[in-house]
Coordinates of C-alpha atoms (C1' of nucleotides) in Angstrom, one line a residue:
Chain A
X1 CA -11.7 8.8 -30.3
X2 CA -13.5 8.9 -27.0
X3 CA -15.7 11.8 -25.8
X4 CA -15.0 11.1 -22.2
X5 CA -14.0 14.1 -20.1
X6 CA -13.4 16.4 -23.0
X7 CA -15.8 19.1 -21.9
X8 CA -15.1 21.5 -19.1
X9 CA -17.4 20.5 -16.1
X10 CA -17.6 23.7 -14.2
X11 CA -17.4 27.4 -14.6
X12 CA -16.1 29.1 -11.4
X13 CA -16.1 32.9 -11.3
X14 CA -13.4 34.2 -13.5
X15 CA -11.8 30.8 -13.9
X16 CA -12.9 27.9 -16.0
X17 CA -10.2 25.4 -14.9
X18 CA -10.7 24.9 -11.2
X19 CA -11.9 21.8 -9.4
X20 CA -15.2 21.6 -7.6
X21 CA -13.4 22.1 -4.4
X22 CA -12.8 25.7 -5.4
X23 CA -16.5 26.5 -5.4
X24 CA -16.2 26.9 -1.6
X25 CA -14.0 30.0 -2.2
X26 CA -15.5 33.5 -2.1
X27 CA -14.9 35.8 -5.1
X28 CA -12.0 37.5 -3.3
X29 CA -10.2 34.2 -2.7
X30 CA -11.0 33.0 -6.2
X31 CA -9.4 36.1 -7.6
X32 CA -6.3 35.4 -5.5
X33 CA -6.1 31.9 -7.0
X34 CA -6.7 33.3 -10.4
X35 CA -3.9 35.8 -10.1
X36 CA -1.4 33.1 -8.9
X37 CA -2.0 30.3 -11.3
X38 CA -1.0 29.3 -14.7
X39 CA -2.7 26.9 -17.1
X40 CA -0.7 24.4 -19.2
X41 CA -1.9 22.0 -21.9
X42 CA -0.3 18.6 -22.1
X43 CA -0.3 16.1 -24.9
X44 CA -1.0 12.4 -24.2
X45 CA 2.1 10.7 -22.9
X46 CA 3.7 13.9 -21.5
X47 CA 4.8 14.0 -17.9
X48 CA 2.8 16.5 -15.9
X49 CA 4.7 16.3 -12.7
X50 CA 7.7 14.2 -11.8
X51 CA 8.1 12.4 -8.5
X52 CA 10.9 13.9 -6.3
X53 CA 10.8 17.4 -7.7
X54 CA 10.0 20.4 -5.5
X55 CA 6.4 21.2 -5.0
X56 CA 6.1 24.9 -6.0
X57 CA 2.5 24.5 -7.1
X58 CA -0.5 22.3 -6.5
X59 CA -2.4 21.0 -9.5
X60 CA -5.9 21.0 -10.7
X61 CA -6.8 18.9 -13.7
X62 CA -9.4 20.6 -15.8
X63 CA -9.8 18.3 -18.8
X64 CA -8.3 15.1 -20.1
X65 CA -7.1 12.1 -18.2
X66 CA -3.9 11.2 -16.4
X67 CA -2.3 8.4 -14.4
X68 CA -0.9 9.0 -11.0
X69 CA 1.8 6.5 -10.0
X70 CA 4.6 5.8 -7.6
X71 CA 8.0 5.1 -9.1
X72 CA 9.2 2.0 -7.4
X73 CA 12.2 -0.3 -7.7
X74 CA 14.3 -0.5 -10.9
X75 CA 11.9 1.5 -13.0
X76 CA 8.8 -0.4 -12.0
X77 CA 5.8 1.7 -11.2
X78 CA 2.6 1.2 -9.2
X79 CA -0.3 3.2 -10.5
X80 CA -2.2 4.6 -7.6
X81 CA -5.2 6.1 -9.4
X82 CA -6.5 7.6 -12.6
X83 CA -7.0 11.3 -12.5
X84 CA -10.1 12.6 -14.2
X85 CA -11.4 16.2 -14.4
X86 CA -12.0 18.1 -12.3
X87 CA -9.6 16.8 -9.7
X88 CA -7.4 18.6 -7.3
X89 CA -3.9 17.1 -6.8
X90 CA -1.8 17.8 -3.8
X91 CA -0.5 14.9 -1.9
X92 CA 1.4 14.4 1.4
X93 CA 4.3 16.7 0.2
X94 CA 2.2 19.8 0.8
X95 CA 2.7 19.5 4.6
X96 CA 5.6 17.2 4.8
X97 CA 8.5 18.3 2.7
X98 CA 7.2 20.3 -0.3
X99 CA 8.0 17.6 -2.7
X100 CA 6.0 15.5 -5.1
X101 CA 5.8 11.9 -4.1
X102 CA 4.3 10.6 -7.2
X103 CA 4.6 11.1 -11.0
X104 CA 1.6 12.2 -13.1
X105 CA 1.5 11.5 -16.8
X106 CA -1.2 12.5 -19.3
X107 CA -3.2 9.6 -20.8
X108 CA -5.2 11.9 -23.0
X109 CA -4.5 15.5 -23.9
X110 CA -5.0 17.4 -20.7
X111 CA -5.4 20.9 -19.4
X112 CA -3.9 21.5 -16.0
X113 CA -3.8 24.5 -13.7
X114 CA -0.7 25.1 -11.5
X115 CA -1.5 27.1 -8.4
X116 CA 1.2 28.7 -6.3
X117 CA 1.7 26.6 -3.2
X118 CA 2.2 29.4 -0.7
X119 CA -1.0 31.2 -2.0
X120 CA -2.9 27.9 -1.7
X121 CA -1.7 27.4 1.8
X122 CA -2.7 30.9 2.7
X123 CA -6.2 30.3 1.4
X124 CA -6.3 27.1 3.4
X125 CA -5.6 29.2 6.5
X126 CA -8.2 31.8 5.6
X127 CA -11.1 29.5 4.7
X128 CA -12.0 26.9 7.2
X129 CA -14.7 25.1 5.1
X130 CA -12.3 24.9 2.1
X131 CA -9.6 23.5 4.3
X132 CA -11.9 20.8 5.7
X133 CA -13.1 19.8 2.3
X134 CA -9.6 19.7 1.0
X135 CA -8.6 17.4 3.9
X136 CA -11.6 15.3 3.3
X137 CA -10.5 14.7 -0.3
X138 CA -6.9 14.0 0.8
X139 CA -8.2 11.5 3.4
X140 CA -10.3 9.8 0.8
X141 CA -7.2 9.3 -1.4
X142 CA -5.4 7.8 1.6
X143 CA -8.2 5.3 2.2
X144 CA -7.9 4.3 -1.5
X145 CA -4.2 3.5 -0.9
X146 CA -5.1 1.5 2.3
X147 CA -7.5 -0.5 0.2
X148 CA -5.0 -1.0 -2.5
X149 CA -2.4 -2.2 -0.1
X150 CA -4.8 -4.9 1.1
X151 CA -5.9 -6.1 -2.3
X152 CA -2.5 -6.0 -3.9
X153 CA -0.9 -8.1 -1.1
X154 CA -3.8 -10.4 -0.2
X155 CA -5.4 -11.3 -3.5
X156 CA -4.1 -13.4 -6.4
X157 CA -3.8 -12.2 -9.9
X158 CA -7.4 -12.7 -11.1
X159 CA -8.7 -10.9 -8.0
X160 CA -6.3 -8.0 -8.5
X161 CA -7.1 -7.6 -12.1
X162 CA -10.8 -7.8 -11.4
X163 CA -10.4 -5.0 -8.9
X164 CA -8.5 -2.9 -11.4
X165 CA -11.3 -3.2 -13.9
X166 CA -14.0 -2.7 -11.3
X167 CA -12.1 0.5 -10.3
X168 CA -12.3 1.8 -13.8
X169 CA -16.0 1.0 -13.9
X170 CA -17.0 2.3 -10.5
X171 CA -14.7 5.3 -10.1
X172 CA -13.9 6.5 -13.5
X173 CA -16.4 5.7 -16.2
X174 CA -19.5 4.5 -14.4
X175 CA -20.7 2.5 -17.4
X176 CA -19.9 -1.0 -18.8
X177 CA -18.3 0.2 -22.1
X178 CA -15.4 2.6 -22.0
X179 CA -12.3 3.4 -23.9
X180 CA -9.1 1.4 -23.2
X181 CA -7.2 4.2 -21.6
X182 CA -4.5 1.8 -20.2
X183 CA -2.2 -0.5 -22.1
X184 CA -1.8 -4.1 -20.9
X185 CA 1.4 -3.0 -19.3
X186 CA -0.3 -0.2 -17.5
X187 CA -3.1 -2.5 -16.3
X188 CA -0.3 -4.7 -14.9
X189 CA 1.1 -1.7 -13.1
X190 CA -2.4 -1.1 -11.6
X191 CA -2.7 -4.7 -10.4
X192 CA 0.9 -5.5 -9.4
X193 CA 1.8 -8.2 -11.8
X194 CA 4.0 -8.7 -14.9
X195 CA 2.8 -7.6 -18.3
X196 CA 2.6 -11.2 -19.6
X197 CA 0.5 -12.2 -16.6
X198 CA -1.9 -9.3 -17.2
X199 CA -2.3 -10.5 -20.8
X200 CA -3.1 -14.0 -19.7
X201 CA -5.6 -13.0 -17.0
X202 CA -7.4 -10.7 -19.4
X203 CA -7.4 -13.5 -22.0
X204 CA -9.0 -15.8 -19.5
X205 CA -11.6 -13.1 -18.6
X206 CA -12.5 -12.8 -22.2
X207 CA -12.6 -16.5 -22.7
X208 CA -15.0 -16.7 -19.8
X209 CA -17.1 -13.9 -21.4
X210 CA -16.6 -11.6 -18.5
X211 CA -15.5 -8.8 -20.8
X212 CA -14.6 -7.9 -24.3
X213 CA -11.7 -5.8 -25.6
X214 CA -11.8 -4.5 -29.1
X215 CA -11.4 -1.3 -31.1
X216 CA -9.8 0.5 -28.2
X217 CA -12.7 -0.2 -26.0
X218 CA -13.3 -2.4 -23.1
X219 CA -16.8 -3.7 -22.5
X220 CA -17.7 -5.4 -19.2
X221 CA -20.1 -8.2 -19.9
X222 CA -20.5 -9.7 -16.5
X223 CA -19.8 -7.2 -13.7
X224 CA -21.3 -9.5 -11.1
X225 CA -18.9 -12.3 -12.0
X226 CA -16.0 -9.8 -11.8
X227 CA -17.1 -8.8 -8.3
X228 CA -17.3 -12.4 -7.3
X229 CA -13.7 -13.0 -8.6
X230 CA -12.7 -9.8 -6.7
X231 CA -14.3 -11.2 -3.5
X232 CA -12.9 -14.7 -3.6
X233 CA -9.4 -13.3 -4.3
Chain B
X1 CA 11.4 -7.8 30.6
X2 CA 12.5 -5.0 28.4
X3 CA 12.9 -1.4 29.6
X4 CA 12.0 0.1 26.3
X5 CA 9.4 2.8 26.4
X6 CA 8.4 2.3 29.9
X7 CA 9.1 5.7 31.2
X8 CA 7.0 8.8 30.4
X9 CA 8.9 10.9 27.9
X10 CA 7.4 14.3 28.4
X11 CA 5.6 16.3 31.0
X12 CA 3.2 18.8 29.4
X13 CA 1.6 21.4 31.7
X14 CA -1.0 19.7 33.7
X15 CA -0.9 16.5 31.6
X16 CA 1.6 13.8 31.6
X17 CA 0.2 11.7 28.8
X18 CA 0.2 13.9 25.7
X19 CA 2.3 13.5 22.6
X20 CA 5.1 16.0 21.7
X21 CA 2.6 17.5 19.2
X22 CA 0.7 18.9 22.2
X23 CA 3.6 21.1 23.3
X24 CA 2.5 23.5 20.6
X25 CA -0.6 24.2 22.6
X26 CA -0.9 27.1 24.9
X27 CA -1.9 26.6 28.6
X28 CA -5.5 27.4 27.8
X29 CA -5.7 24.9 24.9
X30 CA -3.9 22.3 27.0
X31 CA -6.5 22.7 29.7
X32 CA -9.2 22.3 27.2
X33 CA -7.6 19.0 26.1
X34 CA -7.1 18.0 29.7
X35 CA -10.8 18.6 30.5
X36 CA -12.0 16.5 27.6
X37 CA -9.8 13.5 27.7
X38 CA -9.7 10.2 29.6
X39 CA -6.8 8.0 30.2
X40 CA -7.0 4.2 29.9
X41 CA -4.5 1.5 30.6
X42 CA -4.4 -1.6 28.4
X43 CA -2.7 -4.9 29.0
X44 CA -0.6 -6.5 26.3
X45 CA -2.8 -8.2 23.8
X46 CA -5.9 -6.0 24.3
X47 CA -7.5 -4.2 21.5
X48 CA -7.2 -0.4 21.9
X49 CA -9.3 0.6 19.0
X50 CA -11.2 -1.5 16.5
X51 CA -11.4 -0.9 12.7
X52 CA -14.8 0.2 11.6
X53 CA -16.0 1.7 14.9
X54 CA -17.0 5.3 15.2
X55 CA -14.3 7.8 15.9
X56 CA -15.5 9.6 18.9
X57 CA -12.0 10.3 20.2
X58 CA -8.5 10.6 18.9
X59 CA -5.7 8.7 20.6
X60 CA -2.4 9.6 22.2
X61 CA -0.1 6.7 23.3
X62 CA 1.7 7.7 26.4
X63 CA 3.6 4.5 27.2
X64 CA 3.9 0.9 26.0
X65 CA 3.9 -0.4 22.5
X66 CA 1.1 -1.2 20.0
X67 CA 0.7 -2.5 16.5
X68 CA -1.5 -0.6 14.1
X69 CA -2.9 -2.8 11.3
X70 CA -5.5 -3.0 8.5
X71 CA -7.9 -5.9 8.7
X72 CA -7.9 -7.4 5.3
X73 CA -9.4 -10.4 3.6
X74 CA -10.7 -13.4 5.5
X75 CA -9.1 -12.4 8.8
X76 CA -5.7 -11.6 7.4
X77 CA -4.1 -8.4 8.5
X78 CA -1.4 -6.0 7.2
X79 CA 0.5 -4.3 10.0
X80 CA 1.1 -0.7 8.9
X81 CA 3.3 0.4 11.8
X82 CA 4.4 -0.1 15.3
X83 CA 3.2 2.7 17.7
X84 CA 5.6 3.9 20.3
X85 CA 5.2 6.6 22.8
X86 CA 4.6 9.3 22.5
X87 CA 2.5 9.0 19.4
X88 CA -0.6 10.7 18.3
X89 CA -3.1 8.6 16.4
X90 CA -5.8 10.0 14.2
X91 CA -5.9 8.7 10.7
X92 CA -8.0 9.5 7.6
X93 CA -11.3 9.0 9.4
X94 CA -10.9 12.3 11.2
X95 CA -11.8 14.3 8.1
X96 CA -13.4 11.6 6.0
X97 CA -16.1 9.8 7.8
X98 CA -15.4 9.8 11.6
X99 CA -14.5 6.1 11.6
X100 CA -11.4 4.2 12.5
X101 CA -9.8 2.6 9.5
X102 CA -7.3 0.4 11.3
X103 CA -7.2 -1.6 14.4
X104 CA -4.7 -0.9 17.2
X105 CA -3.7 -3.7 19.6
X106 CA -1.3 -3.4 22.6
X107 CA 2.0 -5.3 22.3
X108 CA 3.0 -4.3 25.8
X109 CA 1.0 -2.8 28.6
X110 CA 0.1 0.7 27.3
X111 CA -1.3 3.9 28.6
X112 CA -3.5 5.7 26.1
X113 CA -5.3 9.0 26.3
X114 CA -8.6 9.4 24.5
X115 CA -9.3 13.0 23.4
X116 CA -12.8 14.1 22.4
X117 CA -12.8 14.5 18.6
X118 CA -14.9 17.6 18.5
X119 CA -12.7 19.3 21.0
X120 CA -9.6 18.2 19.1
X121 CA -11.0 19.6 15.8
X122 CA -11.8 22.8 17.6
X123 CA -8.3 23.2 18.7
X124 CA -7.0 22.4 15.2
X125 CA -9.1 25.3 14.0
X126 CA -7.9 27.7 16.8
X127 CA -4.2 26.9 16.6
X128 CA -2.6 27.1 13.2
X129 CA 0.9 25.9 14.1
X130 CA -0.6 22.9 15.9
X131 CA -2.8 22.1 12.8
X132 CA 0.2 22.3 10.5
X133 CA 2.3 20.0 12.6
X134 CA -0.5 17.6 13.0
X135 CA -0.9 17.5 9.2
X136 CA 2.8 17.0 8.8
X137 CA 2.6 14.0 11.1
X138 CA -0.3 12.6 9.2
X139 CA 1.5 13.2 5.9
X140 CA 4.5 11.3 7.1
X141 CA 2.3 8.4 7.9
X142 CA 0.9 8.5 4.4
X143 CA 4.4 8.4 2.9
X144 CA 5.2 5.4 5.0
X145 CA 2.2 3.6 3.4
X146 CA 3.3 4.6 -0.1
X147 CA 6.7 3.2 0.7
X148 CA 5.1 0.0 2.1
X149 CA 2.9 -0.4 -1.0
X150 CA 6.0 -0.4 -3.2
X151 CA 8.1 -2.7 -1.2
X152 CA 5.4 -5.2 -0.5
X153 CA 4.4 -5.5 -4.2
X154 CA 7.8 -5.2 -5.8
X155 CA 10.2 -7.1 -3.6
X156 CA 10.5 -10.8 -2.9
X157 CA 10.3 -12.4 0.5
X158 CA 13.9 -11.8 1.8
X159 CA 13.7 -8.2 0.7
X160 CA 10.4 -7.7 2.4
X161 CA 11.5 -9.3 5.6
X162 CA 14.8 -7.3 5.6
X163 CA 12.7 -4.2 5.3
X164 CA 10.5 -5.2 8.2
X165 CA 13.6 -5.7 10.4
X166 CA 15.3 -2.5 9.2
X167 CA 12.1 -0.7 10.0
X168 CA 12.2 -2.0 13.6
X169 CA 15.8 -0.9 13.8
X170 CA 15.6 2.5 12.2
X171 CA 12.2 3.7 13.3
X172 CA 11.5 2.0 16.6
X173 CA 14.6 0.9 18.5
X174 CA 17.6 2.6 16.9
X175 CA 19.9 -0.1 18.1
X176 CA 21.0 -3.5 16.9
X177 CA 19.7 -5.5 19.9
X178 CA 16.0 -5.1 20.8
X179 CA 13.2 -7.2 22.3
X180 CA 11.2 -9.5 20.1
X181 CA 8.0 -7.5 20.3
X182 CA 6.5 -9.3 17.3
X183 CA 5.8 -13.1 16.9
X184 CA 6.8 -14.8 13.6
X185 CA 3.2 -14.6 12.6
X186 CA 3.2 -10.8 13.2
X187 CA 6.4 -10.4 11.3
X188 CA 4.7 -12.2 8.5
X189 CA 1.9 -9.7 8.7
X190 CA 4.4 -6.9 8.5
X191 CA 6.0 -8.3 5.4
X192 CA 3.0 -9.8 3.6
X193 CA 3.8 -13.5 3.6
X194 CA 2.7 -16.7 5.3
X195 CA 3.8 -17.5 8.8
X196 CA 5.8 -20.5 7.5
X197 CA 7.6 -18.4 4.9
X198 CA 8.5 -15.9 7.6
X199 CA 10.0 -18.7 9.7
X200 CA 12.0 -19.9 6.7
X201 CA 13.3 -16.5 5.7
X202 CA 14.3 -15.8 9.3
X203 CA 16.0 -19.1 9.6
X204 CA 18.0 -18.3 6.4
X205 CA 19.0 -14.9 7.8
X206 CA 20.2 -16.6 11.0
X207 CA 22.1 -19.3 9.0
X208 CA 23.8 -16.5 7.1
X209 CA 24.7 -14.7 10.4
X210 CA 22.7 -11.6 9.5
X211 CA 20.9 -11.7 12.8
X212 CA 20.3 -13.7 16.0
X213 CA 17.1 -14.4 17.8
X214 CA 17.2 -15.7 21.3
X215 CA 15.8 -15.1 24.8
X216 CA 13.1 -12.9 23.4
X217 CA 15.6 -10.6 21.8
X218 CA 16.6 -10.0 18.2
X219 CA 20.1 -8.9 17.5
X220 CA 21.1 -7.5 14.1
X221 CA 24.6 -8.8 13.3
X222 CA 25.0 -7.5 9.8
X223 CA 22.9 -4.4 9.1
X224 CA 24.7 -3.6 5.9
X225 CA 23.9 -7.1 4.5
X226 CA 20.3 -6.6 5.4
X227 CA 20.2 -3.3 3.6
X228 CA 21.7 -4.9 0.6
X229 CA 19.1 -7.6 0.6
X230 CA 16.5 -4.9 1.0
X231 CA 18.0 -3.1 -2.0
X232 CA 18.2 -6.0 -4.4
X233 CA 14.7 -7.2 -3.5
Chain C
dG1 C1' 5.9 -30.4 38.2
dA2 C1' 2.4 -32.1 35.0
dT3 C1' -0.4 -30.9 31.5
dA4 C1' -2.4 -28.2 28.1
dA5 C1' -2.2 -24.7 24.8
dA6 C1' 0.1 -21.7 21.9
dG7 C1' 3.7 -20.8 19.0
dA8 C1' 7.7 -22.3 16.3
dC9 C1' 9.7 -25.2 13.0
dT10 C1' 10.5 -28.4 9.1
dG11 C1' 10.3 -30.7 4.6
dA12 C1' 7.4 -32.3 1.0
dC13 C1' 4.5 -30.9 -2.1
dA14 C1' 1.2 -28.0 -4.8
dT15 C1' 0.3 -23.7 -6.8
dA16 C1' 1.0 -19.0 -8.3
dT17 C1' 3.7 -16.1 -10.7
dA18 C1' 7.6 -14.4 -13.3
dT19 C1' 10.8 -15.0 -16.9
dC20 C1' 12.2 -16.1 -21.4
dA21 C1' 12.2 -16.6 -26.2
dA22 C1' 9.8 -16.4 -30.1
dT23 C1' 6.1 -14.6 -32.9
dA24 C1' 2.3 -11.7 -34.1
dT25 C1' 0.0 -7.5 -34.2
dT26 C1' -0.6 -2.6 -33.9
dT27 C1' 1.0 2.0 -34.1
dT28 C1' 4.0 5.6 -35.6
dA29 C1' 7.1 7.8 -38.5
dT30 C1' 8.8 8.6 -43.0
Chain D
dA1 C1' 2.6 2.6 -48.4
dT2 C1' 6.4 0.9 -46.1
dA3 C1' 9.6 0.3 -42.6
dA4 C1' 10.6 0.7 -38.0
dA5 C1' 9.2 0.7 -33.4
dA6 C1' 6.3 -0.4 -29.8
dT7 C1' 3.1 -3.3 -27.9
dA8 C1' 0.7 -7.6 -27.4
dT9 C1' 0.6 -12.6 -27.3
dT10 C1' 1.9 -17.4 -26.5
dG11 C1' 3.7 -21.6 -24.5
dA12 C1' 7.6 -23.6 -22.1
dT13 C1' 10.1 -23.3 -18.2
dA14 C1' 12.0 -21.7 -13.8
dT15 C1' 11.2 -19.7 -9.5
dA16 C1' 8.8 -18.0 -5.6
dT17 C1' 5.5 -18.8 -2.4
dG18 C1' 1.8 -21.0 0.0
dT19 C1' -0.2 -25.1 2.1
dC20 C1' -0.2 -29.2 4.6
dA21 C1' 1.0 -32.5 8.0
dG22 C1' 3.6 -33.6 11.4
dT23 C1' 6.9 -32.6 15.2
dC24 C1' 9.1 -29.8 18.5
dT25 C1' 9.5 -26.1 21.9
dT26 C1' 8.1 -22.7 24.9
dT27 C1' 4.8 -20.7 27.9
dA28 C1' 0.9 -20.7 30.9
dT29 C1' -2.1 -23.0 34.2
dC30 C1' -3.5 -25.6 37.8

DNA sequence: GATAAAGACTGACATATATCAATATTTTAT
DNA sequence: ATAAAATATTGATATATGTCAGTCTTTATC
């Protein structure tokens, strides 16, 4: 089993399960959050939040790993991103319609805080710096989706899969060897192709010695070559 | 020539060129905007704002029409949406990095207000209701991109083109007959396919009497059938 | 009104990708 | 340890889509 993301990263006053974002809060505000949140532990595979349900709380992932995805047509999904601790999860529903617009499922056992939405909004109103940092995070997520839209529609399969693997490297693990948190099927959902095609592209990558998959681990052998494949589409 | 969107829709105090959003401002705030904005007229085809440039101002489109698109790989573009008056345009750069993350080009002669970004942010801080409505608009745009990500990656060409046309009907013109504001090439950029494929799909639609294109007009003849094609992908 | 330029169109062909069917492997439950 | 279930793999095939080359049509310019 992997040791990634198993230890709590931060200890905010009176609360061990809050994202870095919450360090912009003063003790009074933190206490308000503390008094209006609950913590829930999820097992790998469990659904943390389901697309379409009412958003009564915002989420903060304290430990574990999760996938965040859009439920599309006829059961097909598009994975938007991997959620690692400590991450705050809100989404466009906070301001638009108080609904969740994606589903989040635990990939590893995960500890998640649910913070009352009204209280959270109240704090956003009270604390300008916090609000701006929150919006900055949200905007970064939006840019990720812009980027994904481009690469999923303008690149061919090898380029898309290379981007998926580079994403895991650059954004999630920051090292060439990391646990296979996603099945072939999930990798196909991250790169918009069929499961079988994902298998074939990964086989080709391994044949060309770009990476190695064994014992529940993926090891990137030639990151530069992957970046080249990403670039030429 | 079409009469769509040629007349100013709203007359805010002391300023004729502001989006509906701005009606949440009090006279004092409006005056602040007024004193820190400039109005520029663009001819059809001109670039209003270029992706990658610094965001010194936010935009408000007062009249005309524009396309808002992401510049992708090797000159290829993905049109995100059509901008009609009166629309406010900010984007994720406001909070993230003060850059524009899409390009906006006029499709018809357009009048655009440029509002100083710092002044705009100041007003966001001062006026809570305005800030929330602004974020609601932004969130709606994000949901549009979610939706686009799904349909561009999970539907085939006829479904994607049907969605593009339904978008023009439902969101922009709200009537079955409307001017051809987009070339075949631009329609292909809205539905993620090659120009030739767009031509062929549109030819098939016309052959099946779903729509008619003539004299710079598109007329939807069978919206229900288009919606069915959209649904079955 | 002639000419050039841009955009639209077409069919043939090449390529990318999905689907299918069959088998193999791994994981989970008993 | 074994059976059952889920996941992964493979090659053959069908389909979707892009590319190319050539022609046609419309629009703009002088």
